[in-house]
Amino acid sequence: MTSQKIKKNRSRRIVRSSRWRRLKNRFVSSWPWVVISGFLIFALFPVYWIVLVAFRPRGDIFQYPAALLPTNLTLDNIRFVWFGSPTNEPVIGFLGNSLLISVVASVIALSFGVCCAYALGRFRIGGSFLSMWILSQRFLPPIALVVPLFLMFRQLGLLDTHLGLILIYSVFTIPIVVWLMMGYVQSAPRELEEAAYVDGAGYWTAFVRIALPVLKPGLSVAAVFTFIFIWNEYVLAFQLAGNKVATITVYLPRLRSAIAELYGEIAAASLLSVLPAIVFAGVMQRFLVRGLAFGGLK
Amino acid sequence: MSVLTLKNIAKSFGATEVIKGIDLRIDEGEFVVFVGPSGCGKSTLLRLISGLEQADAGEIILDSEIVNDHTPFERGIAMVFQSYALYPHMTVAENMGFPLKMVKEKPHAIAEKVNAAAKTLQIDQLLDRRPDQLSGGQKQRVAMGRTIVRDPTLFLFDEPLSNLDADLRIEMRVEIEKLHKRLKATMIYVTHDQVEAMTLADRIVVLRDGVIEQIGAPLDLYDNPVNKFVASFLGSPKINFLSARVVDVGEGAATLSLRNGARFVVPMPTGDVKKDDALTIGVRPEDFAISGGDFSIPFDLELQEQLGPVSYLHGSSNGEKIVAEHRVRGKILKETASTLGVNSARIHVFDTSGRSVRHGRKGQET
């Protein structure tokens, strides 16, 4: 083989291998996107379907083959749940109940939970036993406690009241807040409060004026978790209330009537029911600013 | 300004004894620096003085009043933390005014004092910024400003310069020194940096394992260390240690021999050593000379670090590491520095327990 041929072959091999390398690189850099896109489609398709069904006339919901794109849209379902019908109350009352109970119970759980987390995280009160005991309150599923709670509520006159649900949700979510906030408290710089003590602040002042603003990102995470947990809770809302005081989660199954499954209406109500939680999470997101605590250090 | 007295102060964390019965008196207007390696208890001692930790035993007396049970604020102290501990959600002005707000000073009085302190520390243009908008040096000034606004009786500094770069550290060191001169306040400063200790302190307290090894003026400690630990802790580069043996003991002097057989006589209190005792001699890098001295040791030069007017010669002598200072500009040949001369009057001598039996500069250069 002449030297020219050898050179030609070598340059061809180089071109081929660089092409192969480029392809390989492209695949390596794009495969995470492929996986993420697949997961997103899997996770978001049901949400998309709810939106679609909420705006479809009843006849189109079960058409075969299913139309994946929006066609023939209507506001009838939204109107039905918003204004109600002779057999169904308007959704607004249930949304109001859910909102009232979720907000008040969240505020109570956050207030008690953050104080408790601060005491446990900063001053090691009760060692690891007390914090574990608090967490153990969440070991049992709510359904396991429904019977004793029902009896207690009946005795106390708390059945089917806002106060009853607010109390029970506060109690149920305090452990979540405590455990979420304990991590934030432990990782927050202790020197800030110590500086406040030196500057003349007492424990309470140092907690309220120095520690709490530093813990704001953690508080907003805890608020979102607590609010969404309470907003979505069904078992306790159904067992301990559900007649005079019914939340949105109790309202949704009522739309399954004996004559027909009101799928369009259920989808419309579901859509309305997730909106406040989305708005709340969006509002709290702006407090999730990391790094605020560390601006004053080093 | 205050006089601080510590009487037999002890502190343990669990089974670990961190401070083991410390006695100390700090006079009015004095600048005292606690130095020691990590874990020696210097920061814990400062926290005990501040009231952020409670002593297990002993008394902390501020101006004749026992303050063990007083809160940090009641003790009238101000503290600058290693991490500055500026409140991240407050502006510089709010940070500096916080201690005054706590004592319910009127807003205009707070503003006046904050402005005055800010001017002194040249941060008056930063008053509206938040800590995350400040550089390390500016944060340090704000932290100092927060301490001076309330006119405390005692200033505590917990390694305040350790997060700054070298240039800024020197600048801030000078600032702290100026602050001390201006306020004439009693100040306690914790550091592991012996340069800071030497330059700032009226007196240095050297700590090791929760006990005070030695207290004294910086040069006094440098020249007359009580043991090998203090001798090696102060001075940069560190003091050199060489093994020696007592070959003869006379009246007020002893003859020592080094590994290489070099013999020399050092004045020494009679009775402190006896013949055949193993000793360690300490020679500061600046006490070596290429030529001269009462005796010389062989030197194997490995590296010369040139720092401008001074060079550090790194090498070994009979397997023992040596760093010698050389105050002549330019590169030195390995052959030229094949021996190092030592002035026997300048050497430190330590017994096997590390206790000093002879100081290198006793009575000299004071």
XYZ file of C-alpha atoms in Angstrom:
664
model
C 0.000 0.000 0.000
C 1.370 3.412 -0.913
C 1.835 6.056 1.737
C -0.885 8.189 0.094
C -3.412 5.387 0.451
C -2.451 4.876 4.090
C -2.947 8.613 4.746
C -6.355 8.549 2.991
C -7.494 5.542 5.012
C -6.338 7.127 8.230
C -8.156 10.417 7.530
C -11.334 8.458 6.667
C -11.067 6.591 9.945
C -10.591 9.885 11.803
C -13.679 11.425 10.141
C -15.727 8.302 10.931
C -14.595 8.168 14.540
C -15.213 11.905 15.099
C -18.712 11.523 13.618
C -19.342 8.565 15.930
C -18.009 10.549 18.891
C -20.305 13.484 18.081
C -23.305 11.172 17.885
C -22.301 9.532 21.140
C -21.884 12.897 22.851
C -25.254 14.052 21.598
C -26.884 10.901 22.958
C -25.099 11.166 26.307
C -26.091 14.810 26.724
C -29.702 14.263 25.661
C -30.670 11.086 27.494
C -31.490 12.861 30.793
C -33.978 14.991 28.840
C -35.515 11.893 27.310
C -35.986 10.356 30.770
C -37.323 13.604 32.260
C -39.733 14.109 29.357
C -41.019 10.538 29.712
C -41.563 11.013 33.425
C -43.284 14.381 32.900
C -45.686 12.894 30.346
C -46.481 10.043 32.761
C -47.026 12.417 35.673
C -48.826 15.250 33.925
C -51.077 13.331 31.555
C -53.793 12.658 34.191
C -53.795 16.377 35.046
C -54.114 17.226 31.366
C -56.945 14.729 31.065
C -58.813 16.282 34.021
C -58.548 19.710 32.405
C -59.769 18.260 29.121
C -62.715 16.413 30.688
C -63.656 19.478 32.761
C -64.243 21.446 29.562
C -65.841 18.672 27.467
C -69.530 17.997 27.004
C -70.695 14.733 28.591
C -71.101 13.035 25.230
C -67.485 13.591 24.266
C -65.930 12.204 27.434
C -66.360 8.553 26.525
C -66.024 8.819 22.753
C -63.943 6.094 21.120
C -61.253 6.483 19.972
C -60.521 9.167 22.615
C -59.681 12.594 21.262
C -56.395 13.628 22.835
C -56.610 17.224 21.694
C -59.127 19.786 22.977
C -62.224 19.944 20.766
C -65.800 21.032 21.325
C -65.077 22.834 24.607
C -67.783 24.008 27.030
C -68.092 25.776 30.387
C -71.195 23.763 31.389
C -69.339 21.585 33.897
C -67.718 24.572 35.585
C -71.103 26.335 35.709
C -72.712 23.214 37.213
C -70.269 22.979 40.136
C -69.954 26.749 40.655
C -73.666 27.561 40.761
C -74.918 24.163 41.884
C -78.076 22.362 40.856
C -81.307 21.308 42.601
C -79.500 18.170 43.809
C -76.033 19.594 44.310
C -74.906 22.536 46.435
C -72.545 25.071 44.844
C -68.860 24.278 45.325
C -68.057 27.665 46.845
C -69.280 26.696 50.333
C -67.061 23.610 50.394
C -64.081 25.558 49.096
C -64.721 28.133 51.825
C -64.800 25.453 54.512
C -61.606 23.892 53.219
C -59.902 27.265 53.023
C -60.947 28.313 56.534
C -59.997 24.997 58.116
C -56.700 24.666 56.199
C -55.537 28.203 56.924
C -56.435 28.239 60.620
C -55.151 24.716 61.287
C -51.935 25.459 59.379
C -51.358 28.643 61.368
C -51.900 26.775 64.648
C -49.682 23.853 63.598
C -46.932 26.190 62.394
C -47.067 28.340 65.535
C -46.822 25.397 67.921
C -44.606 23.305 65.661
C -41.933 25.917 65.090
C -41.718 26.759 68.814
C -41.436 23.073 69.580
C -38.833 22.501 66.836
C -36.795 25.457 68.127
C -36.832 24.121 71.673
C -35.905 20.616 70.514
C -33.319 21.706 67.966
C -31.629 24.490 69.904
C -31.868 23.473 73.534
C -32.016 19.679 73.053
C -35.033 19.506 75.335
C -36.084 15.891 75.868
C -33.040 14.561 74.012
C -33.808 12.375 71.040
C -36.657 10.672 72.898
C -39.081 13.594 72.852
C -38.591 14.383 69.168
C -39.033 10.708 68.274
C -42.166 10.551 70.419
C -43.586 13.543 68.547
C -42.871 11.863 65.234
C -44.448 8.647 66.475
C -47.775 10.492 66.521
C -47.732 10.146 62.764
C -46.920 6.445 62.699
C -50.599 5.492 62.815
C -52.736 6.197 59.762
C -55.656 8.543 60.545
C -58.181 5.762 59.875
C -56.792 3.767 62.820
C -57.751 6.583 65.186
C -61.137 7.398 63.716
C -63.239 5.391 66.197
C -61.708 6.779 69.425
C -61.596 10.247 67.906
C -65.252 9.969 66.908
C -66.222 9.025 70.467
C -64.142 11.824 71.934
C -65.551 14.366 69.496
C -69.086 13.254 70.252
C -68.505 13.707 73.986
C -66.954 17.135 73.455
C -69.585 18.287 70.966
C -66.976 18.778 68.271
C -68.512 16.493 65.648
C -69.275 18.238 62.363
C -67.790 21.562 63.488
C -65.076 23.792 62.053
C -63.354 23.843 65.460
C -63.246 20.051 65.622
C -61.574 19.699 62.233
C -59.196 22.597 62.919
C -58.128 20.984 66.199
C -57.606 17.520 64.795
C -55.712 18.780 61.724
C -53.489 20.957 63.904
C -52.652 17.980 66.091
C -52.008 15.778 63.074
C -49.722 18.243 61.298
C -47.684 19.526 64.260
C -45.286 16.515 64.053
C -44.679 17.225 60.350
C -43.875 20.860 61.134
C -41.664 19.898 64.081
C -39.603 17.448 62.077
C -39.306 19.678 59.047
C -38.335 22.699 61.117
C -35.941 20.849 63.428
C -33.535 20.335 60.536
C -33.721 24.016 59.640
C -33.209 25.063 63.267
C -30.198 22.797 63.667
C -28.568 24.037 60.493
C -29.310 27.722 61.191
C -26.325 29.538 62.686
C -26.540 29.629 66.481
C -24.204 32.656 66.622
C -26.988 34.932 65.410
C -29.071 34.254 68.504
C -25.988 34.353 70.700
C -25.152 37.758 69.260
C -28.707 38.802 70.094
C -28.292 37.590 73.723
C -25.105 39.644 73.989
C -26.970 42.602 72.498
C -29.607 42.378 75.221
C -32.296 40.145 73.759
C -33.983 37.487 75.870
C -34.732 33.999 74.574
C -38.139 34.993 73.230
C -36.911 38.179 71.536
C -33.984 36.338 69.982
C -36.383 33.669 68.725
C -38.974 36.035 67.300
C -36.746 38.802 65.962
C -33.655 36.888 64.900
C -34.323 33.152 64.541
C -37.763 33.288 62.889
C -36.741 35.587 60.012
C -33.763 33.308 59.386
C -36.052 30.270 59.416
C -38.471 31.830 56.926
C -37.544 29.514 54.018
C -38.123 26.474 56.254
C -41.369 27.945 57.532
C -42.691 28.406 54.030
C -41.854 24.789 53.154
C -43.631 23.626 56.310
C -46.594 25.914 55.516
C -46.950 24.483 52.011
C -46.728 20.886 53.260
C -49.181 21.484 56.094
C -51.680 23.392 53.979
C -51.660 20.832 51.198
C -51.935 17.913 53.645
C -54.980 19.478 55.302
C -56.506 20.613 52.023
C -56.320 17.093 50.586
C -57.307 15.136 53.704
C -60.468 13.057 53.287
C -60.779 10.335 55.959
C -61.058 12.589 59.019
C -63.060 15.209 57.145
C -65.589 12.548 56.171
C -65.729 10.647 59.481
C -65.644 13.522 61.985
C -67.621 16.024 59.892
C -69.137 16.055 56.436
C -72.739 17.141 56.917
C -73.011 20.722 58.136
C -69.275 21.263 57.748
C -68.019 19.555 54.623
C -64.720 20.206 52.910
C -63.943 20.032 49.206
C -62.641 16.463 49.525
C -65.997 15.402 50.924
C -67.828 17.297 48.189
C -66.079 15.590 45.256
C -67.431 12.020 45.811
C -70.954 13.415 46.261
C -70.961 14.175 42.551
C -71.197 10.462 41.867
C -74.948 10.217 41.573
C -77.124 7.131 41.368
C -78.227 7.973 37.813
C -74.913 8.831 36.186
C -71.320 9.374 37.049
C -70.836 13.131 36.632
C -67.310 12.815 35.283
C -67.217 16.215 33.607
C -68.552 17.863 36.751
C -66.123 15.913 38.979
C -63.250 17.006 36.752
C -64.440 20.627 36.901
C -64.725 20.468 40.697
C -61.308 18.817 40.957
C -59.852 21.617 38.880
C -61.391 24.242 41.127
C -60.251 22.342 44.203
C -56.576 22.302 43.251
C -56.464 25.978 42.312
C -56.214 27.413 45.864
C -53.442 24.953 46.748
C -51.518 25.905 43.610
C -51.958 29.610 44.316
C -50.856 29.130 47.939
C -47.776 27.133 46.936
C -46.951 29.798 44.340
C -47.229 32.582 46.902
C -45.061 30.729 49.407
C -42.461 29.969 46.774
C -41.144 33.495 46.883
C -40.204 32.963 50.540
C -38.204 29.894 49.640
C -35.143 32.040 49.140
C -32.157 30.058 50.141
C -29.063 31.659 51.508
C -30.798 34.431 53.435
C -29.511 32.990 56.700
C -25.957 32.953 55.552
C -25.683 36.494 54.256
C -24.665 37.742 57.679
C -22.002 35.135 58.193
C -18.484 34.680 56.888
C -13.608 49.569 81.236
C -13.448 46.708 83.654
C -11.194 44.512 85.660
C -11.888 40.850 85.053
C -10.857 38.140 87.465
C -11.272 34.429 86.868
C -10.945 32.191 89.911
C -10.504 28.478 89.405
C -12.861 28.350 86.402
C -13.744 24.882 85.176
C -16.009 23.656 82.406
C -16.802 20.211 81.034
C -18.904 19.094 78.108
C -20.129 15.641 79.076
C -17.104 13.654 80.165
C -14.681 15.987 78.393
C -13.015 18.491 80.684
C -12.428 21.524 78.506
C -11.335 24.141 81.045
C -9.431 22.861 84.051
C -9.316 25.399 86.860
C -8.141 28.652 85.307
C -7.032 31.647 87.384
C -6.493 34.922 85.592
C -6.715 38.651 86.220
C -7.135 41.125 83.392
C -6.606 44.747 84.294
C -8.510 47.801 83.213
C -7.761 48.823 79.641
C -5.595 45.799 79.009
C -5.556 43.964 75.665
C -5.193 40.279 76.421
C -4.942 37.627 73.722
C -5.785 33.975 74.314
C -3.799 31.738 71.991
C -3.469 28.029 71.645
C -4.058 25.224 69.182
C -7.542 24.068 68.168
C -9.389 22.439 71.046
C -7.262 24.073 73.746
C -10.326 25.744 75.281
C -9.624 29.359 74.336
C -13.008 29.967 72.694
C -14.791 28.152 75.530
C -13.030 30.388 78.046
C -14.181 33.442 76.093
C -17.738 32.115 75.998
C -17.615 31.535 79.757
C -16.538 35.141 80.252
C -19.293 36.320 77.903
C -21.987 34.344 79.698
C -22.912 32.289 76.647
C -21.683 29.233 78.580
C -22.052 28.612 82.293
C -18.983 27.623 84.318
C -19.217 24.351 86.244
C -16.987 25.706 88.995
C -15.134 28.858 89.938
C -15.965 32.540 89.908
C -16.044 35.142 87.177
C -15.621 38.559 88.772
C -16.177 41.764 86.844
C -15.226 44.877 88.823
C -15.538 43.074 92.175
C -18.973 41.629 91.318
C -19.420 37.898 90.800
C -21.232 37.605 87.464
C -21.530 33.832 87.056
C -25.336 34.042 87.063
C -25.585 37.204 84.977
C -26.802 37.091 81.383
C -24.344 38.200 78.685
C -26.103 41.550 78.501
C -26.084 42.090 82.262
C -22.327 41.609 82.225
C -22.049 44.642 79.970
C -19.862 42.895 77.449
C -19.775 43.175 73.693
C -18.608 40.401 71.448
C -17.402 40.073 67.880
C -17.960 36.568 66.589
C -15.768 34.603 64.211
C -18.620 34.458 61.722
C -19.513 38.150 62.376
C -23.071 37.042 63.226
C -24.725 39.959 61.488
C -28.505 39.685 61.375
C -29.123 38.865 57.707
C -32.598 40.374 57.494
C -31.554 43.751 58.908
C -29.675 46.609 57.274
C -26.274 47.703 58.557
C -27.925 50.535 60.495
C -30.480 48.152 62.022
C -27.731 45.687 62.898
C -25.701 48.358 64.656
C -28.734 49.827 66.344
C -30.098 46.500 67.591
C -28.346 46.567 71.012
C -29.639 50.096 71.577
C -33.137 49.094 70.554
C -32.996 46.331 73.150
C -32.440 48.916 75.888
C -35.281 50.980 74.431
C -33.208 53.970 73.395
C -35.108 56.620 71.455
C -34.884 56.298 67.637
C -33.075 59.598 67.161
C -30.508 58.671 69.846
C -29.984 55.314 68.137
C -29.502 56.997 64.759
C -27.003 59.451 66.270
C -24.905 56.757 67.915
C -25.031 54.489 64.877
C -23.949 57.322 62.592
C -21.087 58.250 64.913
C -19.848 54.647 65.113
C -20.264 54.199 61.356
C -18.186 57.316 60.690
C -15.461 56.080 63.013
C -15.317 52.764 61.180
C -15.751 54.381 57.736
C -18.915 52.474 56.928
C -21.314 55.422 56.973
C -22.037 54.952 53.256
C -23.133 51.347 53.845
C -25.846 51.932 56.434
C -28.735 50.987 54.139
C -27.185 47.789 52.829
C -27.894 44.292 54.027
C -25.082 41.970 55.164
C -25.174 39.886 51.977
C -24.304 43.029 50.031
C -21.093 43.568 52.007
C -17.563 42.278 51.577
C -15.820 40.344 54.344
C -13.963 43.401 55.590
C -17.111 45.522 55.597
C -18.977 42.842 57.543
C -16.158 42.811 60.050
C -16.414 46.582 60.487
C -20.179 46.357 60.956
C -19.682 43.648 63.596
C -17.245 45.931 65.379
C -19.627 48.833 64.992
C -22.365 46.852 66.691
C -20.099 46.375 69.675
C -18.961 49.970 70.087
C -22.367 51.678 69.872
C -23.354 50.592 73.346
C -20.152 51.556 75.149
C -19.501 48.165 76.782
C -17.260 47.503 79.765
C -15.471 44.603 78.154
C -14.849 43.707 74.509
C -14.540 40.091 73.464
C -13.230 39.044 70.052
C -13.543 35.417 68.977
C -11.102 34.901 66.088
C -12.608 37.876 64.263
C -10.104 37.968 61.422
C -9.862 34.306 60.570
C -12.215 34.555 57.587
C -10.439 37.457 55.939
C -7.709 37.293 53.307
C -4.130 38.158 54.272
C -4.160 41.852 53.259
C -7.493 42.569 54.862
C -6.419 40.755 57.989
C -3.463 43.097 58.435
C -5.675 46.113 57.752
C -8.295 45.008 60.278
C -5.653 44.114 62.839
C -4.454 47.697 62.701
C -8.060 48.900 62.979
C -8.588 46.840 66.125
C -5.384 48.154 67.593
C -6.471 51.727 66.848
C -9.880 51.002 68.348
C -8.247 49.783 71.543
C -6.058 52.861 71.738
C -9.023 55.172 71.174
C -11.496 53.488 73.511
C -8.930 52.409 76.120
C -11.308 49.549 76.846
C -10.482 46.163 78.311
C -10.328 43.725 75.429
C -9.946 39.964 75.223
C -9.068 38.498 71.875
C -9.007 34.836 70.920
C -6.873 33.644 68.055
C -4.762 30.741 66.928
C -2.648 33.099 64.836
C 0.481 33.883 66.791
C 1.231 36.932 64.606
C -2.065 38.497 65.700
C -1.240 37.606 69.279
C 2.250 39.084 69.144
C 1.170 42.307 67.436
C -2.030 43.087 69.339
C -1.517 41.902 72.884
C -0.402 43.690 75.987
C -0.293 40.212 77.453
C -0.652 36.813 75.853
C -2.270 33.850 77.575
C -1.080 30.573 76.036
C -3.529 27.738 76.579
C -3.176 24.014 76.065
C -5.706 21.307 76.970
C -7.744 23.669 79.135
C -4.902 24.985 81.264
C -2.818 28.132 81.028
C 0.720 27.267 80.006
C 2.115 30.777 80.345
C 1.001 34.399 80.669
C 3.147 37.344 79.772
C 4.022 40.178 77.436
C 4.528 38.985 73.845
C 8.308 39.406 73.779
C 8.655 37.981 77.255
C 6.905 34.827 76.098
C 8.951 34.726 72.911
C 12.233 35.094 74.741
C 11.479 33.193 77.906
C 9.039 30.378 77.155
C 8.416 28.098 80.115
C 8.283 24.980 77.995
C 8.730 23.533 74.527
C 5.024 24.002 73.739
C 5.088 27.770 74.295
C 8.448 28.038 72.538
C 7.120 26.238 69.490
C 3.767 28.045 69.471
C 5.212 31.547 69.272
C 7.464 32.470 66.404
C 7.200 32.022 62.673
C 8.962 30.034 61.343
C 8.898 27.858 64.438
C 11.790 27.394 66.818
C 14.161 24.518 65.902
C 14.689 21.682 68.333
C 17.905 19.658 68.452
C 18.720 16.687 70.678
C 21.572 17.212 73.126
C 23.246 15.477 76.087
C 24.861 16.844 79.214
C 28.530 15.898 79.196
C 29.687 17.976 82.145
C 28.059 20.050 84.870
C 29.933 22.908 86.478
C 29.072 25.791 88.806
C 26.334 27.823 87.061
C 27.038 26.251 83.685
C 26.796 22.966 81.836
C 28.597 21.523 78.841
C 26.273 20.006 76.277
C 27.028 17.953 73.223
C 24.923 17.642 70.089
C 24.447 14.590 67.878
C 27.290 15.700 65.633
C 29.627 15.872 68.631
C 29.696 19.675 68.783
C 30.235 20.762 72.382
C 29.373 24.074 73.965
C 28.969 25.549 77.388
C 25.716 27.190 78.421
C 25.120 29.144 81.614
C 22.526 27.194 83.589
C 21.250 27.138 87.186
C 23.200 24.533 89.143
C 21.201 21.439 90.035
C 18.695 21.657 87.178
C 20.549 19.073 85.108
C 23.038 16.307 85.795
C 25.596 14.505 83.699
C 24.236 12.290 80.881
C 20.795 13.917 81.000
C 19.083 13.967 77.599
C 17.965 17.492 76.752
C 16.498 19.399 73.833
C 17.932 22.696 72.775
C 15.791 25.261 71.014
C 17.258 27.684 68.512
C 15.116 30.379 66.888
C 15.627 30.624 63.099
C 17.080 34.130 63.475
C 19.686 32.862 65.948
C 21.505 30.796 63.334
C 24.278 32.382 61.321
C 26.189 31.185 58.254
C 29.395 32.259 59.961
C 30.183 33.068 63.563
C 28.700 31.705 66.776
C 30.270 29.760 69.634
C 29.848 26.442 67.911
C 28.529 25.179 64.636
C 26.382 22.345 63.405
C 26.516 20.624 60.025
C 23.708 21.750 57.723
C 22.325 20.087 54.643
C 20.539 22.852 52.730
C 17.520 21.576 50.840
C 15.609 24.704 49.931
C 15.944 28.461 50.149
C 12.789 30.563 50.394
C 13.549 34.127 49.370
C 11.145 36.687 50.788
C 13.015 39.827 49.790
C 15.215 41.145 52.579
C 15.147 37.804 54.333
C 15.535 34.173 53.268
C 14.543 30.995 55.047
C 16.938 28.118 54.641
C 15.214 24.742 54.971
C 17.389 21.710 55.584
C 18.509 19.244 58.214
C 21.314 18.587 60.619
C 22.044 14.981 61.559
C 18.503 14.035 60.551
C 16.856 16.837 62.537
C 14.882 19.393 60.539
C 16.192 22.969 60.629
C 14.819 26.284 59.377
C 17.341 29.119 59.553
C 16.828 32.786 58.800
C 19.352 34.429 56.523
C 19.337 38.202 56.297
C 21.348 38.614 53.137
C 19.743 39.110 49.745
C 20.416 36.638 46.971
C 20.768 32.943 46.434
C 23.075 31.069 48.740
C 25.165 28.083 47.648
C 24.707 24.710 49.303
C 28.443 24.565 50.014
C 28.469 28.032 51.592
C 25.777 26.981 54.055
C 27.251 23.589 54.920
C 27.459 24.616 58.574
C 25.382 26.938 60.715
C 26.857 28.856 63.614
C 24.984 29.224 66.887
C 25.505 31.656 69.711
C 25.257 29.517 72.863
C 23.961 32.485 74.874
C 20.828 32.509 72.741
C 19.764 28.921 72.931
C 16.842 27.604 74.960
C 17.292 24.356 76.852
C 14.427 22.000 77.723
C 14.504 18.874 79.848
C 12.867 15.578 78.813
C 9.471 16.693 80.121
C 9.659 19.773 77.883
C 10.165 22.203 80.805
C 12.538 25.048 80.099
C 15.741 24.874 82.136
C 17.281 27.828 80.382
C 15.873 30.743 78.414
C 17.625 32.015 75.357
C 17.460 35.730 75.953
C 17.116 36.112 79.665
C 18.005 39.645 80.557
C 18.737 40.558 76.945
C 17.126 42.854 74.436
C 14.420 44.078 76.738
